[in-house]
Coordinates of C-alpha atoms in Angstrom, one line a residue:
M1 CA 0.0 0.0 0.0
K2 CA 2.8 2.3 0.9
L3 CA 4.4 1.6 -2.5
A4 CA 1.1 2.3 -4.3
A5 CA 0.7 5.5 -2.4
L6 CA 4.1 6.6 -3.3
L7 CA 3.6 5.8 -7.0
S8 CA 0.3 7.7 -7.0
S9 CA 2.0 10.7 -5.3
A10 CA 4.8 10.6 -7.8
A11 CA 2.3 10.5 -10.7
S12 CA 0.5 13.5 -9.2
V13 CA 3.8 15.4 -9.0
S14 CA 4.6 14.5 -12.5
R15 CA 1.2 15.7 -13.8
G16 CA 1.6 18.9 -11.8
A17 CA 5.1 19.4 -13.3
L18 CA 3.7 18.9 -16.8
L19 CA 0.9 21.4 -16.1
L20 CA 3.3 23.9 -14.7
G21 CA 5.6 23.4 -17.6
G22 CA 2.7 24.0 -20.0
L23 CA 1.7 27.1 -18.2
L24 CA 5.2 28.5 -18.2
A25 CA 5.5 27.7 -21.9
S26 CA 2.2 29.6 -22.6
L27 CA 3.3 32.6 -20.6
H28 CA 6.6 32.6 -22.5
A29 CA 4.7 32.5 -25.8
A30 CA 2.4 35.3 -24.6
A31 CA 5.4 37.4 -23.6
A32 CA 7.1 36.8 -26.9
D33 CA 3.9 37.9 -28.8
T34 CA 4.0 41.3 -27.1
T35 CA 7.1 42.3 -29.0
L36 CA 6.4 43.9 -32.4
L37 CA 9.0 44.5 -35.1
N38 CA 8.5 47.4 -37.6
V39 CA 11.0 47.3 -40.5
S40 CA 11.1 50.9 -41.8
Y41 CA 13.0 53.1 -44.3
D42 CA 15.7 55.5 -43.6
P43 CA 14.4 59.0 -42.4
T44 CA 11.6 57.7 -40.1
R45 CA 13.8 57.2 -37.1
E46 CA 12.5 60.2 -35.1
L47 CA 8.9 59.6 -36.2
Y48 CA 8.7 56.0 -35.0
T49 CA 10.7 56.6 -31.9
A50 CA 7.8 59.0 -30.9
Y51 CA 5.0 56.9 -32.4
D52 CA 6.2 53.6 -30.8
K53 CA 5.9 55.3 -27.4
L54 CA 2.5 56.7 -28.2
F55 CA 1.1 53.4 -29.5
S56 CA 2.6 51.3 -26.6
A57 CA 1.0 53.6 -24.0
W58 CA -2.4 53.6 -25.9
Y59 CA -2.3 49.8 -26.3
R60 CA -1.5 49.3 -22.6
Q61 CA -4.4 51.6 -21.6
T62 CA -6.9 49.9 -23.9
G63 CA -5.7 46.3 -23.9
G64 CA -4.0 45.9 -20.6
E65 CA -0.8 44.5 -22.1
T66 CA 2.7 45.8 -22.0
L67 CA 4.1 46.0 -25.5
T68 CA 7.6 46.4 -26.8
V69 CA 8.0 47.8 -30.3
R70 CA 11.3 47.6 -32.1
T71 CA 11.9 49.6 -35.3
T72 CA 14.8 49.1 -37.7
N73 CA 15.8 51.6 -40.4
G74 CA 17.7 51.5 -43.7
G75 CA 17.3 52.1 -47.4
S76 CA 13.8 50.9 -48.3
G77 CA 15.0 48.5 -51.0
A78 CA 17.6 47.0 -48.7
Q79 CA 15.1 46.7 -45.9
A80 CA 12.7 44.8 -48.2
R81 CA 15.4 42.4 -49.1
Q82 CA 16.1 41.8 -45.4
V83 CA 12.4 40.8 -45.0
L84 CA 12.7 38.6 -48.1
A85 CA 15.7 36.9 -46.6
G86 CA 13.7 35.9 -43.5
Q87 CA 13.7 38.9 -41.1
Q88 CA 10.6 38.5 -38.9
A89 CA 8.9 41.8 -39.5
D90 CA 5.4 42.1 -38.1
V91 CA 4.8 45.2 -40.1
V92 CA 6.8 47.2 -42.8
T93 CA 6.6 50.9 -43.2
L94 CA 8.6 51.4 -46.4
G95 CA 9.3 54.3 -48.8
I96 CA 7.6 53.1 -51.9
A97 CA 4.8 50.6 -52.8
S98 CA 7.0 48.6 -55.2
D99 CA 9.1 47.4 -52.3
I100 CA 6.1 46.0 -50.5
D101 CA 4.8 44.6 -53.8
A102 CA 8.0 42.6 -54.0
L103 CA 7.2 41.0 -50.7
A104 CA 3.6 40.3 -51.8
A105 CA 4.9 38.6 -55.0
R106 CA 6.8 36.2 -52.7
G107 CA 3.7 35.4 -50.8
L108 CA 4.6 37.2 -47.6
L109 CA 1.4 39.2 -47.6
R110 CA -1.8 39.5 -49.6
K111 CA -1.5 41.1 -53.1
D112 CA -4.3 43.6 -52.4
W113 CA -2.5 44.9 -49.3
Q114 CA -3.0 48.6 -50.3
R115 CA -6.8 48.1 -49.9
Q116 CA -6.5 47.1 -46.2
L117 CA -6.0 50.6 -44.8
P118 CA -7.2 54.1 -45.7
Y119 CA -5.5 56.2 -48.4
N120 CA -3.9 53.2 -50.1
S121 CA -2.3 52.2 -46.8
T122 CA -0.5 55.5 -46.7
P123 CA -1.0 57.3 -43.4
Y124 CA 1.3 60.2 -44.4
T125 CA 2.9 61.7 -47.5
S126 CA 5.9 63.8 -48.2
T127 CA 7.6 65.4 -51.2
I128 CA 11.1 66.2 -52.5
V129 CA 12.8 69.5 -51.9
F130 CA 16.4 70.9 -51.8
L131 CA 18.5 71.6 -48.8
V132 CA 21.2 74.3 -49.3
R133 CA 23.6 76.1 -47.0
A134 CA 22.5 79.3 -45.4
G135 CA 22.4 82.2 -47.9
N136 CA 22.1 79.8 -50.8
P137 CA 25.7 80.6 -52.1
K138 CA 25.2 78.7 -55.4
G139 CA 21.9 80.4 -56.1
I140 CA 19.9 77.2 -56.4
H141 CA 16.2 77.8 -57.0
D142 CA 15.0 75.0 -59.3
W143 CA 15.9 71.7 -60.9
N144 CA 17.7 73.4 -63.8
D145 CA 20.2 74.8 -61.3
L146 CA 21.3 71.3 -60.3
V147 CA 22.8 70.6 -63.8
K148 CA 25.0 73.7 -64.0
P149 CA 28.7 73.2 -64.0
G150 CA 30.4 73.4 -60.6
V151 CA 27.2 72.5 -58.6
G152 CA 27.8 69.5 -56.3
V153 CA 24.7 67.4 -55.8
V154 CA 24.1 64.9 -53.0
T155 CA 21.3 62.2 -53.4
P156 CA 21.2 58.6 -52.4
N157 CA 21.4 55.6 -54.7
P158 CA 18.1 54.7 -56.5
K159 CA 19.1 51.0 -56.5
T160 CA 18.8 50.9 -52.6
S161 CA 16.9 53.9 -51.5
S162 CA 13.2 54.8 -52.0
G163 CA 14.0 58.5 -51.4
A164 CA 16.5 58.4 -54.3
R165 CA 13.8 57.0 -56.6
W166 CA 11.4 59.7 -55.7
N167 CA 14.3 62.2 -56.2
Y168 CA 14.9 60.9 -59.7
L169 CA 11.3 60.8 -60.7
A170 CA 10.7 64.4 -59.4
A171 CA 13.6 65.5 -61.7
W172 CA 12.0 63.5 -64.6
A173 CA 8.7 65.2 -64.0
Y174 CA 10.4 68.7 -64.2
A175 CA 12.1 67.8 -67.4
M176 CA 9.0 66.3 -69.0
R177 CA 6.9 69.4 -68.1
Q178 CA 9.3 71.9 -69.8
P179 CA 8.4 73.4 -73.2
E180 CA 8.9 70.6 -75.8
G181 CA 9.9 68.2 -73.0
N182 CA 9.8 64.5 -73.9
E183 CA 11.5 61.3 -72.8
V184 CA 14.6 62.0 -74.8
S185 CA 15.1 65.4 -73.2
A186 CA 14.2 64.0 -69.8
K187 CA 16.8 61.3 -70.1
A188 CA 19.5 63.8 -71.1
F189 CA 18.5 66.0 -68.2
E190 CA 18.9 63.1 -65.7
K191 CA 22.3 62.3 -67.2
K192 CA 23.5 65.9 -66.6
L193 CA 22.1 65.9 -63.1
Y194 CA 23.8 62.6 -62.1
R195 CA 27.1 63.8 -63.6
N196 CA 27.1 66.5 -60.8
V197 CA 26.4 64.0 -58.0
K198 CA 29.2 63.8 -55.5
V199 CA 28.2 60.8 -53.5
L200 CA 25.5 58.1 -53.8
D201 CA 24.8 56.9 -50.2
S202 CA 22.7 53.7 -49.8
G203 CA 19.9 55.6 -48.0
A204 CA 18.3 59.0 -47.5
R205 CA 19.6 59.5 -44.0
G206 CA 23.1 58.6 -45.1
A207 CA 22.9 61.3 -47.8
T208 CA 21.7 63.9 -45.3
N209 CA 24.6 63.0 -43.0
S210 CA 27.0 63.4 -46.0
F211 CA 25.7 66.9 -46.7
V212 CA 25.1 68.1 -43.1
E213 CA 27.8 66.4 -41.1
R214 CA 30.5 65.8 -43.7
G215 CA 30.0 69.0 -45.7
I216 CA 29.9 67.3 -49.1
G217 CA 28.2 69.1 -52.0
D218 CA 26.3 72.3 -52.5
V219 CA 22.7 70.9 -52.5
L220 CA 21.0 67.9 -51.0
V221 CA 18.0 66.5 -52.9
A222 CA 16.0 65.3 -50.0
W223 CA 12.7 64.1 -48.5
E224 CA 10.9 67.2 -47.2
D225 CA 10.8 65.7 -43.7
D226 CA 14.5 65.3 -43.6
A227 CA 15.2 68.8 -44.9
L228 CA 12.8 70.4 -42.4
L229 CA 14.3 68.3 -39.6
A230 CA 17.8 69.6 -40.5
V231 CA 16.6 73.2 -40.7
N232 CA 14.6 73.2 -37.5
K233 CA 16.4 70.8 -35.2
L234 CA 19.7 69.3 -36.4
A235 CA 21.4 72.6 -37.4
P236 CA 19.2 75.7 -37.0
G237 CA 20.5 78.7 -38.9
K238 CA 23.0 76.7 -41.0
Y239 CA 20.7 75.6 -43.8
Q240 CA 17.6 76.6 -45.7
V241 CA 15.0 74.7 -47.7
V242 CA 14.5 75.5 -51.4
V243 CA 11.2 74.4 -52.9
P244 CA 11.4 73.6 -56.6
S245 CA 8.7 74.7 -59.1
I246 CA 7.5 71.1 -59.5
S247 CA 8.0 68.0 -57.4
I248 CA 6.4 64.6 -56.7
R249 CA 3.9 63.4 -54.2
C250 CA 5.7 60.8 -52.2
E251 CA 3.5 58.1 -50.7
P252 CA 5.4 55.9 -48.2
P253 CA 3.0 52.9 -47.5
V254 CA 2.6 50.5 -44.6
A255 CA 1.5 46.9 -44.4
V256 CA 1.1 43.9 -42.1
I257 CA 3.3 40.9 -43.1
D258 CA 0.7 38.2 -43.0
S259 CA 3.1 35.2 -43.0
V260 CA 4.9 36.5 -39.9
V261 CA 1.9 37.7 -37.8
D262 CA 0.0 34.5 -38.4
Q263 CA 3.0 32.4 -37.3
R264 CA 3.7 34.6 -34.2
G265 CA 0.1 35.2 -33.3
T266 CA 0.6 39.0 -33.5
R267 CA -2.0 39.9 -36.1
K268 CA -4.3 41.8 -33.7
I269 CA -1.4 43.9 -32.3
A270 CA 0.2 44.5 -35.8
Q271 CA -3.2 45.6 -37.3
A272 CA -3.8 47.9 -34.3
Y273 CA -0.3 49.4 -34.7
L274 CA -1.0 50.5 -38.3
E275 CA -4.7 51.4 -37.8
H276 CA -3.8 53.7 -34.9
M277 CA -1.6 55.8 -37.2
Y278 CA -4.8 57.3 -38.6
S279 CA -6.0 58.5 -35.2
P280 CA -6.0 62.2 -34.5
E281 CA -3.2 62.1 -32.0
A282 CA -1.0 60.0 -34.3
Q283 CA -1.7 62.2 -37.2
A284 CA -0.7 65.3 -35.2
L285 CA 2.5 63.5 -34.2
I286 CA 3.2 62.8 -37.8
A287 CA 2.8 66.5 -38.7
E288 CA 5.1 67.4 -35.8
N289 CA 7.7 65.1 -37.3
Y290 CA 7.5 67.0 -40.6
Y291 CA 5.4 64.4 -42.6
R292 CA 2.2 65.5 -44.2
P293 CA -0.8 63.9 -42.5
A294 CA -3.2 61.8 -44.6
E295 CA -6.3 62.9 -42.7
P296 CA -7.5 66.2 -44.4
S297 CA -8.6 67.9 -41.1
I298 CA -5.2 67.3 -39.4
A299 CA -3.4 68.3 -42.6
A300 CA -5.3 71.6 -42.7
K301 CA -4.5 72.3 -39.1
Y302 CA -0.7 71.9 -39.7
A303 CA -0.6 73.3 -43.2
R304 CA 1.6 76.2 -42.0
L305 CA 4.5 73.8 -41.5
F306 CA 4.6 72.7 -45.2
P307 CA 5.4 74.9 -48.2
A308 CA 3.0 74.9 -51.1
V309 CA 4.4 73.1 -54.1
K310 CA 3.0 71.8 -57.4
L311 CA 3.0 68.0 -57.1
V312 CA 2.9 65.2 -59.6
G313 CA 1.7 61.7 -58.5
I314 CA 3.2 58.4 -59.3
D315 CA 0.0 57.4 -61.2
D316 CA 0.4 60.3 -63.6
P317 CA 0.6 59.0 -67.2
M318 CA 4.3 60.0 -67.5
F319 CA 5.0 57.3 -64.8
G320 CA 2.2 54.9 -65.0
G321 CA 2.3 53.8 -61.4
W322 CA 5.1 52.1 -59.5
H323 CA 4.9 48.8 -61.3
V324 CA 5.7 50.5 -64.6
A325 CA 8.1 53.1 -63.2
Q326 CA 10.1 50.5 -61.2
A327 CA 10.6 48.3 -64.3
K328 CA 11.3 51.1 -66.7
H329 CA 13.7 53.3 -64.6
F330 CA 15.2 51.2 -61.8
A331 CA 15.4 47.6 -62.9
D332 CA 18.7 46.3 -64.1
G333 CA 19.4 47.8 -67.5
G334 CA 16.7 50.4 -67.0
V335 CA 17.0 54.1 -67.7
F336 CA 18.9 54.9 -64.5
D337 CA 21.6 52.3 -65.4
Q338 CA 21.7 53.8 -68.9
I339 CA 22.4 57.3 -67.8
F340 CA 24.5 56.9 -64.7
Q341 CA 28.3 56.5 -65.0
P342 CA 30.0 56.3 -61.6
N343 CA 32.7 59.0 -61.1

């Protein structure tokens, strides 16, 4: 009887240990699921540092969970390739739609991802402007000034940077909209412009650092948000923004990576993370970080922060959308490869 009792007791302890082990495993999984990874493009560091804090506080208040959000930054194309290589991104917030389309083509998320959130899954926009040194010593006022002899231009590499592709297309739009402008003249204009480029960094923030910190070049072709950040916070009084006569409407989209969130069980959190970007408080935070809010009422409230500029969209017939523009201009052997000769 004593032996039977001991065996029964041992079995109970064993069952208890198994139950405890299962509970600890469940708690560990739950803890793991409260970590969210946002893979983002280069100039969004300050924006997502602020937004991650805002969202984590809101989520804790509404859902009762403590959440840790990590954001990584780099050239948009390079970041997309990291996700393709297996980086476990719950969400991506990249610089151009074609980089997310590349992920969808590999089955990492649904192909109609741009229909899942308002404004084509774009909670904020930007444009392309010039950053010059105080006093504008080279007299740079428009795109045609960038092709003059002796003007040093800084812009990132279109092969790795979404900002660089927007820069290139904004210059193309200017050339096409000139009297008698056509694709031949636009191609010649781009060739002259890139002949003046001093350095092609891999990402937009690297190009900003080359211009601001390393003193390279006379003009930085930049995201508006990066240029305004430099003028207002990084180096007040040392630089000024020049708005060209025509530029491009930049639409940096966001998306949930379905294959990752379904595996990790983080879909609810990831979806909430992106949806909350359209809330009034997040839209105000976006404007305060020099991005143009997508919500019209918030955009109107902060309109004073952003200069008026004539904008061309990526769906304009001269571009035909990102699918066409990417293949025509930036694929191997495309127009950029034809016009660019490294110095």
